[in-house]
PDB file of C-alpha atoms in Angstrom:
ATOM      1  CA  UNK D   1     115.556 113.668  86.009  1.00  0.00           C
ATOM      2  CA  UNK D   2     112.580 114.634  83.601  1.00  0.00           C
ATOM      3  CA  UNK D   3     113.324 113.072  80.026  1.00  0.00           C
ATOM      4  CA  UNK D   4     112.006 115.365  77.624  1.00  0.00           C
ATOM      5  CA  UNK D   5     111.262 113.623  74.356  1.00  0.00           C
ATOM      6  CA  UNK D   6     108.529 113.203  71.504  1.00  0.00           C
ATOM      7  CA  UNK D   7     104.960 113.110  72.719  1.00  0.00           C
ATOM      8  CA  UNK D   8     104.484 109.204  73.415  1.00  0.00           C
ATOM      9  CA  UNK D   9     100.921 107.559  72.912  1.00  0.00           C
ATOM     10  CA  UNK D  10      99.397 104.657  73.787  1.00  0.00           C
ATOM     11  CA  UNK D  11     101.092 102.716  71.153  1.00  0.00           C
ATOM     12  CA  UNK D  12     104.477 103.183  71.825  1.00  0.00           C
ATOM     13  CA  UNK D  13     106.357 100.064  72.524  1.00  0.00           C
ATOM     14  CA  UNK D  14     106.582  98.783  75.907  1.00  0.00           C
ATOM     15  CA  UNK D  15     108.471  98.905  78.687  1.00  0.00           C
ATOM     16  CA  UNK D  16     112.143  97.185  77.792  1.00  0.00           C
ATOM     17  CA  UNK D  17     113.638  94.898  80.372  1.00  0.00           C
ATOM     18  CA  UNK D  18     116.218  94.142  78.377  1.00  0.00           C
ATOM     19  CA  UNK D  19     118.684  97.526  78.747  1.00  0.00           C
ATOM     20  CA  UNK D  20     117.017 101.186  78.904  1.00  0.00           C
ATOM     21  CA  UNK D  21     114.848 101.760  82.678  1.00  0.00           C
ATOM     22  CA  UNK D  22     111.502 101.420  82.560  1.00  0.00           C
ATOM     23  CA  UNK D  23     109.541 104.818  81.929  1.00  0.00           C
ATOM     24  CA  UNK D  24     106.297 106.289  82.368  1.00  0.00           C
ATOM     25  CA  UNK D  25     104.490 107.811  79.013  1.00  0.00           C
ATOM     26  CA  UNK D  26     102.813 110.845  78.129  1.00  0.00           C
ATOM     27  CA  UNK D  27      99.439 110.987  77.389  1.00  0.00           C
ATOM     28  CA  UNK D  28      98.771 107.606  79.592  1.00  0.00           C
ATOM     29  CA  UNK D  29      97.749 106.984  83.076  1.00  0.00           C
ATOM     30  CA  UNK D  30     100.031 104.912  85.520  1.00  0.00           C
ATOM     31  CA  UNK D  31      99.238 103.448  88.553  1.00  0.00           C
ATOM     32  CA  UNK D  32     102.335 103.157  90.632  1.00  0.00           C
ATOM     33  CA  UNK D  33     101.793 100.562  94.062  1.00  0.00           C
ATOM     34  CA  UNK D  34     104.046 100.774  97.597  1.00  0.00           C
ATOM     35  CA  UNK D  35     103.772  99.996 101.100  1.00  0.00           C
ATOM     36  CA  UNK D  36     103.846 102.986 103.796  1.00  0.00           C
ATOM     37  CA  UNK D  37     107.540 102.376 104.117  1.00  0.00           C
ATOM     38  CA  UNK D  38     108.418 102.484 100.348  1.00  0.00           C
ATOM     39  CA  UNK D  39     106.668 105.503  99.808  1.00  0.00           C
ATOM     40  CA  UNK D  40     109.469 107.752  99.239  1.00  0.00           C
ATOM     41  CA  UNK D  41     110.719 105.131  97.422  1.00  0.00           C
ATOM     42  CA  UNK D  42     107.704 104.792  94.540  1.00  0.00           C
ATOM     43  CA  UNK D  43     107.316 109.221  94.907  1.00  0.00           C
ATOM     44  CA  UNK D  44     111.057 108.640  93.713  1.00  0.00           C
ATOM     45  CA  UNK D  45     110.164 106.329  90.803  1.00  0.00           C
ATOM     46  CA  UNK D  46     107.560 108.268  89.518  1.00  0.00           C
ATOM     47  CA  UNK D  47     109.273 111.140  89.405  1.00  0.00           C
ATOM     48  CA  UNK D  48     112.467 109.881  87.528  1.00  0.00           C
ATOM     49  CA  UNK D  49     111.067 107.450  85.310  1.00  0.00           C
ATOM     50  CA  UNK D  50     108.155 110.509  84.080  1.00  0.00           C
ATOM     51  CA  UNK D  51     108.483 110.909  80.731  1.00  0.00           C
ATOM     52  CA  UNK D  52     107.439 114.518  80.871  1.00  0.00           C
ATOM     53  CA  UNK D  53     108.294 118.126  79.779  1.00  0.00           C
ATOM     54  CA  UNK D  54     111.904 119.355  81.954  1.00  0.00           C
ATOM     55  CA  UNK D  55     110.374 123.122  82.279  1.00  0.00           C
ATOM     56  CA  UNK D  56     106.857 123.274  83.339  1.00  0.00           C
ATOM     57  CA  UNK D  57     105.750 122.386  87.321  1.00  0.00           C
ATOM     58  CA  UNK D  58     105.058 119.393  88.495  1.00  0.00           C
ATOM     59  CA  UNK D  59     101.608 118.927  90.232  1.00  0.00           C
ATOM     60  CA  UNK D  60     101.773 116.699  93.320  1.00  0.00           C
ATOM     61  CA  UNK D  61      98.038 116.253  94.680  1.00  0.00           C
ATOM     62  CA  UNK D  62      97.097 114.625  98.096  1.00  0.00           C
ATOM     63  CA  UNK D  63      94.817 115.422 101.099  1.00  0.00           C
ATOM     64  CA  UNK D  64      96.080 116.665 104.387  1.00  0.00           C
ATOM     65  CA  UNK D  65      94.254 114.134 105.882  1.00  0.00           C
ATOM     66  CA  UNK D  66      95.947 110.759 105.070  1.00  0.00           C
ATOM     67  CA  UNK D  67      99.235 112.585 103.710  1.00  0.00           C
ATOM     68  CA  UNK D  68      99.978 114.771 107.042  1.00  0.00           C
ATOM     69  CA  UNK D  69     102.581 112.161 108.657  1.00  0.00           C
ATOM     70  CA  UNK D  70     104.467 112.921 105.484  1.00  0.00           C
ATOM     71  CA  UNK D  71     105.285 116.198 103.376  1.00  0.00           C
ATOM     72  CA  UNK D  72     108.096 116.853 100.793  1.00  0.00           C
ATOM     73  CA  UNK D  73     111.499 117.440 101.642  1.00  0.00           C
ATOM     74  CA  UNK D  74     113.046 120.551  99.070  1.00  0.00           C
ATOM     75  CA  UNK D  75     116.657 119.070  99.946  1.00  0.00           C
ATOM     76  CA  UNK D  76     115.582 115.209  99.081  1.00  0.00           C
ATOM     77  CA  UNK D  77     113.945 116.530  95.907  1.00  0.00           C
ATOM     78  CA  UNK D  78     117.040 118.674  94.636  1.00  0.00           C
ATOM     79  CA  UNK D  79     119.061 115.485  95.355  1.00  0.00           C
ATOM     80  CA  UNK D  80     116.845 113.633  92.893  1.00  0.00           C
ATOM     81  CA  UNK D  81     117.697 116.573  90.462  1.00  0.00           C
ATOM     82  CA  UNK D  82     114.292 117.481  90.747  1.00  0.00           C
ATOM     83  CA  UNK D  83     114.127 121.627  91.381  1.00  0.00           C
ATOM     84  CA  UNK D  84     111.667 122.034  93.928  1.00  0.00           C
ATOM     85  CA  UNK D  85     110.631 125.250  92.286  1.00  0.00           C
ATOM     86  CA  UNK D  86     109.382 123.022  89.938  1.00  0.00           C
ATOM     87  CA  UNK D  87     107.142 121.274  92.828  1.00  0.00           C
ATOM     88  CA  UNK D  88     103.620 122.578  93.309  1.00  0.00           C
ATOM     89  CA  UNK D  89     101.589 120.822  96.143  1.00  0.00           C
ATOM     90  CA  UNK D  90      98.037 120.727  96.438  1.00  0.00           C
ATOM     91  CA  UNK D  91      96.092 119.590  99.278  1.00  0.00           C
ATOM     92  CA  UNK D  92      92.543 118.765  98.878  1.00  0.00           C
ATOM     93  CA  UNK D  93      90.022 118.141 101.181  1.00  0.00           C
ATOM     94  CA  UNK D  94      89.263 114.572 101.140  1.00  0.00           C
ATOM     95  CA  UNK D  95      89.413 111.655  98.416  1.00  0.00           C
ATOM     96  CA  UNK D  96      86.277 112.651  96.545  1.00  0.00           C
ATOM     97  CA  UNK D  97      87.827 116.306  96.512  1.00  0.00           C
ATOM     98  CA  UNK D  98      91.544 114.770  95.900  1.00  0.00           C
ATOM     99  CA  UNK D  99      90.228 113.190  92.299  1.00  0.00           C
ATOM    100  CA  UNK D 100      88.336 115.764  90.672  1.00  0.00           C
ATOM    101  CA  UNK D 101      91.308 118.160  91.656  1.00  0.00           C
ATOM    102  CA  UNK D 102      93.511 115.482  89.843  1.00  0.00           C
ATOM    103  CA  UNK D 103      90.507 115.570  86.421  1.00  0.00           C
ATOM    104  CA  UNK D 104      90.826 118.763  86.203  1.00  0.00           C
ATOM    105  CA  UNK D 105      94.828 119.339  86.914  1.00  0.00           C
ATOM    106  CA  UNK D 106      95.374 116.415  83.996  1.00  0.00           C
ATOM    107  CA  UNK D 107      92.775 117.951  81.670  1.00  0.00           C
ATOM    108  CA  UNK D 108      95.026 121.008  81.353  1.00  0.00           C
ATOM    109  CA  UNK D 109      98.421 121.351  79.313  1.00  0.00           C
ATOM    110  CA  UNK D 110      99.787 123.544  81.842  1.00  0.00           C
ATOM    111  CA  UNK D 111     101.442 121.609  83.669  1.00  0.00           C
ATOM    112  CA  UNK D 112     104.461 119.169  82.879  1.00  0.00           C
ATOM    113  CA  UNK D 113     102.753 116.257  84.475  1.00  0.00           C
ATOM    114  CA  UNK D 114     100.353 115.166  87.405  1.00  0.00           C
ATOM    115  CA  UNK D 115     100.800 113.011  90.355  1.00  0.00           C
ATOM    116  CA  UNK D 116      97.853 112.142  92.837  1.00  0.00           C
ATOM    117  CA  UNK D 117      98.690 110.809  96.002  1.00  0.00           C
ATOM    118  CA  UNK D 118      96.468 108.151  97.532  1.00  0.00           C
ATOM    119  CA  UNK D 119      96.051 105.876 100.429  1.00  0.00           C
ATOM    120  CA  UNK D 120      93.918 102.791 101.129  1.00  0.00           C
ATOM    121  CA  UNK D 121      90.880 101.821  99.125  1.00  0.00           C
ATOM    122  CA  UNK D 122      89.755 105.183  97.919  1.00  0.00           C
ATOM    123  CA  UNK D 123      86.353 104.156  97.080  1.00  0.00           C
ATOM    124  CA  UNK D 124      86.128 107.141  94.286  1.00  0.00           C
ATOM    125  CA  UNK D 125      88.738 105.552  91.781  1.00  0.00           C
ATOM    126  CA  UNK D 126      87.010 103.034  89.650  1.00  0.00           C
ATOM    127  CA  UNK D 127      86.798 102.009  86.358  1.00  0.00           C
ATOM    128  CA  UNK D 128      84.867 105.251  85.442  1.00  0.00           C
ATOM    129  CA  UNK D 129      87.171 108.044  87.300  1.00  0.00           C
ATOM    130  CA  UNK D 130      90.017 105.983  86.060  1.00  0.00           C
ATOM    131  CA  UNK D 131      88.833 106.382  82.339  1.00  0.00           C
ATOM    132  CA  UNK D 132      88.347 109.876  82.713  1.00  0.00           C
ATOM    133  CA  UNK D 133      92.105 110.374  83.815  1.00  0.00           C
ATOM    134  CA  UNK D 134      92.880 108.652  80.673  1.00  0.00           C
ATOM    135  CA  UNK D 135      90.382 110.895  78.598  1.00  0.00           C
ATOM    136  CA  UNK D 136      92.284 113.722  80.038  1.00  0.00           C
ATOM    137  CA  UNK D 137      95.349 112.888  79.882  1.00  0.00           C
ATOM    138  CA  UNK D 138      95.465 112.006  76.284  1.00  0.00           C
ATOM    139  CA  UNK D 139      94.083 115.419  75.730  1.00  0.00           C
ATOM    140  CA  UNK D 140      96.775 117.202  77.495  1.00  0.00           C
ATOM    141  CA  UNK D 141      99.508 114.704  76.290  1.00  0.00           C
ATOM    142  CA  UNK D 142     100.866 114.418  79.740  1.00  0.00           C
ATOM    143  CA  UNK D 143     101.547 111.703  81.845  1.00  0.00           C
ATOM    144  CA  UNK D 144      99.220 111.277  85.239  1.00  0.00           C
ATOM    145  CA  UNK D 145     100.440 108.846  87.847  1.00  0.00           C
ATOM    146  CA  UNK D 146      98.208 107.620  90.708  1.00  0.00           C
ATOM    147  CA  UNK D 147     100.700 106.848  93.778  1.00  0.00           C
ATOM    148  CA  UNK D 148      98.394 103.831  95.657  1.00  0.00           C
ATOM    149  CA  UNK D 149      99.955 104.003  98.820  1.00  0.00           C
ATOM    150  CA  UNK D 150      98.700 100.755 101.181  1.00  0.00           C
ATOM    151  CA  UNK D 151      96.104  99.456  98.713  1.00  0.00           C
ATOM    152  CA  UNK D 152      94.662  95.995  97.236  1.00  0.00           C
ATOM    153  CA  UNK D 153      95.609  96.505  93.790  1.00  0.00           C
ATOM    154  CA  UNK D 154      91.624  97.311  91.942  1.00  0.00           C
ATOM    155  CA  UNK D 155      89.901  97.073  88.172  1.00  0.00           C
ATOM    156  CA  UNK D 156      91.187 100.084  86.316  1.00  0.00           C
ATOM    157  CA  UNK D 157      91.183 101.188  83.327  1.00  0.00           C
ATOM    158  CA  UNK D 158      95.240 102.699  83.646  1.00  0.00           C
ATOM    159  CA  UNK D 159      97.416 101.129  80.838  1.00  0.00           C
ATOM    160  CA  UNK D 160     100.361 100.348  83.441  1.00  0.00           C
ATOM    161  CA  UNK D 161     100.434  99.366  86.796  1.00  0.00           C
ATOM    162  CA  UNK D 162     103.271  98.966  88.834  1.00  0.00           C
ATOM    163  CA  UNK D 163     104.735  97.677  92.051  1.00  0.00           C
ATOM    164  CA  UNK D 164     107.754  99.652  94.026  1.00  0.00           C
ATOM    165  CA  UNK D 165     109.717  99.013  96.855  1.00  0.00           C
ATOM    166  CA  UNK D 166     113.535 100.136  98.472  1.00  0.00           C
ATOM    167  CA  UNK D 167     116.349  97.385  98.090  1.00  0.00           C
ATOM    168  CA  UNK D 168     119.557  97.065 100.103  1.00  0.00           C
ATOM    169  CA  UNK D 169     122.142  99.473  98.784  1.00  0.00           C
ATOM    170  CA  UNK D 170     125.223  98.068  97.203  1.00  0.00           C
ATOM    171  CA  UNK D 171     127.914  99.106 100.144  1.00  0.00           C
ATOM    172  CA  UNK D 172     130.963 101.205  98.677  1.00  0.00           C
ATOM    173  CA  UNK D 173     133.643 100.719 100.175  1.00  0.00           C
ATOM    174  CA  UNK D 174     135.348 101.062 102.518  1.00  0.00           C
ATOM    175  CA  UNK D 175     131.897  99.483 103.813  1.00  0.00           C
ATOM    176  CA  UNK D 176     130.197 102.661 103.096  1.00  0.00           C
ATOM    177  CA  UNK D 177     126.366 102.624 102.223  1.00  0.00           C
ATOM    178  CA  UNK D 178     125.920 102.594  98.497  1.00  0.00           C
ATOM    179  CA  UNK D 179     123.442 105.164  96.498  1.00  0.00           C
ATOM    180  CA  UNK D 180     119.564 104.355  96.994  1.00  0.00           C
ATOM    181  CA  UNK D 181     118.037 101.429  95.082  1.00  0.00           C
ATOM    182  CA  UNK D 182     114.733 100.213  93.861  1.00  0.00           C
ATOM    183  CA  UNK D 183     112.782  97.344  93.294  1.00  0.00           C
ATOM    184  CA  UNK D 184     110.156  98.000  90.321  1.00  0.00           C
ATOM    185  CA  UNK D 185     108.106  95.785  88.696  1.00  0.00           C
ATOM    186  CA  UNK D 186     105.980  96.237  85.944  1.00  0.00           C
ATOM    187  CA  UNK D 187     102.476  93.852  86.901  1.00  0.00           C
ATOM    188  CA  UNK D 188     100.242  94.660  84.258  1.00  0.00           C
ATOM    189  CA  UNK D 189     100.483  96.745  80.667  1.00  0.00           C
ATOM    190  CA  UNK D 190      96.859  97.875  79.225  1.00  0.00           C
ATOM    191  CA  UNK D 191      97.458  95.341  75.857  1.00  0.00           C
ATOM    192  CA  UNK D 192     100.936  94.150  75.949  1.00  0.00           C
ATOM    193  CA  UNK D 193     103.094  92.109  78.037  1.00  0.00           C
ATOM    194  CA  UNK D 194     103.855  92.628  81.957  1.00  0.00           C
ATOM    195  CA  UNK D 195     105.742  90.651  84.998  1.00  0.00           C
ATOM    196  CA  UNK D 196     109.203  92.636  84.046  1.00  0.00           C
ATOM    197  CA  UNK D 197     111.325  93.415  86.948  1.00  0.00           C
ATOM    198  CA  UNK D 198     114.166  96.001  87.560  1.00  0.00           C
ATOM    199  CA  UNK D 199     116.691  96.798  90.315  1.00  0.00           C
ATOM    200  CA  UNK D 200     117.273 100.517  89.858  1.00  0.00           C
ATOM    201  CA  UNK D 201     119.738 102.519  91.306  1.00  0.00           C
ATOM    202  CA  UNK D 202     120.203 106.182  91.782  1.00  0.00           C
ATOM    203  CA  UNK D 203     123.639 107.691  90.160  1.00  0.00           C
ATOM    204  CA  UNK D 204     124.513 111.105  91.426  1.00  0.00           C
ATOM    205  CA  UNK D 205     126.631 111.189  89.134  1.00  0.00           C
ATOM    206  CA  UNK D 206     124.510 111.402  85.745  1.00  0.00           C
ATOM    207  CA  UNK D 207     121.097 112.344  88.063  1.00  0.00           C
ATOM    208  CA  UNK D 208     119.292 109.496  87.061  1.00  0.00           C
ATOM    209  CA  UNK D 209     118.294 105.889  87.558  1.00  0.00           C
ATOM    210  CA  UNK D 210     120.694 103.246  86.260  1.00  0.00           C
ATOM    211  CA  UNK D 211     119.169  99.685  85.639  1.00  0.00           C
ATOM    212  CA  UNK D 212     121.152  96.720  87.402  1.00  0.00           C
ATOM    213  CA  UNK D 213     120.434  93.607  86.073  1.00  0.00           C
ATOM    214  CA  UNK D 214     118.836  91.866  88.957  1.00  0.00           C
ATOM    215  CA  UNK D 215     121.406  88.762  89.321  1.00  0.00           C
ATOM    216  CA  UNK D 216     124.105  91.088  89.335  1.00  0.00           C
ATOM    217  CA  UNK D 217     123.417  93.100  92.185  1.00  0.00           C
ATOM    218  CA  UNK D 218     124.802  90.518  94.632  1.00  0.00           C
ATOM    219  CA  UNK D 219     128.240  89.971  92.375  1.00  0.00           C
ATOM    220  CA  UNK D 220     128.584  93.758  92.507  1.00  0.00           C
ATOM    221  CA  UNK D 221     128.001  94.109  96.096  1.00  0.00           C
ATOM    222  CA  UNK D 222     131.216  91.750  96.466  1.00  0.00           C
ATOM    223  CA  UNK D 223     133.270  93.436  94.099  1.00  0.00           C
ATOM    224  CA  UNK D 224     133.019  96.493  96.179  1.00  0.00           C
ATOM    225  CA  UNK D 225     133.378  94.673  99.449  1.00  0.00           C
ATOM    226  CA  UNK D 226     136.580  93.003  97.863  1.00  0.00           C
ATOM    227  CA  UNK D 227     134.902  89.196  97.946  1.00  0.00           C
ATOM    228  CA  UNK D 228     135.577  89.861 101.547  1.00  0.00           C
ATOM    229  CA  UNK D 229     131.465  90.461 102.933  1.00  0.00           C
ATOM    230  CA  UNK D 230     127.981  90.734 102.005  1.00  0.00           C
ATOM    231  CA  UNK D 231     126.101  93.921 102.271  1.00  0.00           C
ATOM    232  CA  UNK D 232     125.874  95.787 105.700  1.00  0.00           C
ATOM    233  CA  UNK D 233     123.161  94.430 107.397  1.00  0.00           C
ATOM    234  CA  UNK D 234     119.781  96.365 106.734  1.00  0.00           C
ATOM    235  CA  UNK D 235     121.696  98.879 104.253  1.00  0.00           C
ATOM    236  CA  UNK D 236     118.725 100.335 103.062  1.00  0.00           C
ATOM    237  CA  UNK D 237     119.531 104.241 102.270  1.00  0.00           C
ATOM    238  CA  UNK D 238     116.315 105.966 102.886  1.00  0.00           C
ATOM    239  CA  UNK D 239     114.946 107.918 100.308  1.00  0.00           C
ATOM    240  CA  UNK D 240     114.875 111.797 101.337  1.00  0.00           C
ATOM    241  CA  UNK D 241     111.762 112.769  99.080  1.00  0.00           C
ATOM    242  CA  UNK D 242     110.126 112.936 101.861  1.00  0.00           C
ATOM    243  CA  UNK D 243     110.045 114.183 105.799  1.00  0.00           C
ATOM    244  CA  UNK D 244     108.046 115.215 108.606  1.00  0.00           C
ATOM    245  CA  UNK D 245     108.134 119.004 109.201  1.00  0.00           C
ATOM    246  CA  UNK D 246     107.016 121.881 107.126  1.00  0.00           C
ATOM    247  CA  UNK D 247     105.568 121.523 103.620  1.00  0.00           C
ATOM    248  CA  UNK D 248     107.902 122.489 100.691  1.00  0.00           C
ATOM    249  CA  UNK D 249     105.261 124.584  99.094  1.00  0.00           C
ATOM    250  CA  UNK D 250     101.093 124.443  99.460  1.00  0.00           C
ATOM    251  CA  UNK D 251      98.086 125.789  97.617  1.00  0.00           C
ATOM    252  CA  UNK D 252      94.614 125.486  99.790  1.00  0.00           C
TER     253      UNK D 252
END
């Protein structure tokens, strides 16, 4: 799930639409966008597009407030070859709390890399907070994702910003629900180009995204179907990340 490379930097080359999925660099803020509905969905993509360090925890940072419909789901996270050991959840107490928490997790080389979980406007992240992450995270050489669950898209100062939602799976058959699948799009690149798109889709069997080109998606989904039918109606496989119920692991 984690690829665990070189240290990237700001001027690595970016994003490539034309074969490898897109991926989220070390030392570089990202902001990654989604509806309510796609949340597991862009959780998902941040976590297997990270390009971050395959031993060291994960921070995952929200507050109990706006994040208490949803917690993580162990079982949805091992599916995404993601050991939930791995996992370390920190709730703060509200959004002013939730962003220093997230300065001071990406200021530190402990861990492999550092997602903060937002909702709404949250009035703290501007230009300046934003810069700081980037301060930080160039320090630490880890990558810090800001999940903007909900919100306007805002003046930052991240160097990608993204846009996620689920797709319709491509049925198996016989008429089976395929693996999950993705909608990403990259909307803006700090100094370089943006308005790539990607369908990804989860394969269990190499636990990882694969990239389908976009205007095959619909061929394939008749190939499996035999020519004979279009994807079930609303196939959308749900994204297990996530669940109500107890958290997977909390730190006050």
């Amino acid at each position: 799930m984690f690829h665990d490379q070189a240290g990237a930097c700001i001027e690595d080359p970016p994003p490539d639409s034309g074969g490898g999925i897109p991926r989220l660099a070390r030392a570089q803020l990202h902001e990654v966008h989604a509806d309510g509905v796609d949340w597991a969905g862009a959780l998902a993509f941040g976590l297997g597009a990270m390009d971050a360090d395959g031993r060291k925890p994960v921070l995952l940072l929200r507050t109990r407030r706006r994040g208490a419909a949803m917690v993580p789901y162990g079982a949805g996270f091992a599916a995404f070859g993601v050991d939930p050991a791995r996992l370390v959840v920190i709730d703060a107490r509200d959004d002013a709390a939730l962003l220093r928490a997230g300065l001071d997790a990406a200021r530190s080389s402990g861990p492999a890399a550092v997602i903060v979980e937002s909702w709404g406007r949250l009035r703290e992240y501007d230009m300046v907070a934003s810069r700081r992450l980037i301060l930080a995270a160039e320090r630490s050489r880890i990558p810090v994702v800001m999940l903007r669950g909900d919100a306007d898209p805002r003046p930052s100062a991240a160097h990608t910003r993204w846009t996620v939602s689920t797709a319709p799976s491509v049925p198996l058959e016989p008429r089976a629900p395929g693996p999950p699948a993705l909608l990403v799009e990259l909307v803006r690149r700090r100094g370089g180009p943006a308005g790539m798109r990607w369908r990804l889709e989860w394969n269990d069997e190499h636990g990882g995204f694969r990239d389908i080109p976009l205007d095959h998606a619909a061929a394939d989904a008749d190939d499996r179907a035999g020519g004979r039918a279009a994807p079930l109606s609303g196939a959308v496989v749900p994204l297990p990340a996530l669940r109500t119920g107890a958290p997977l692991r909390r730190i006050a």
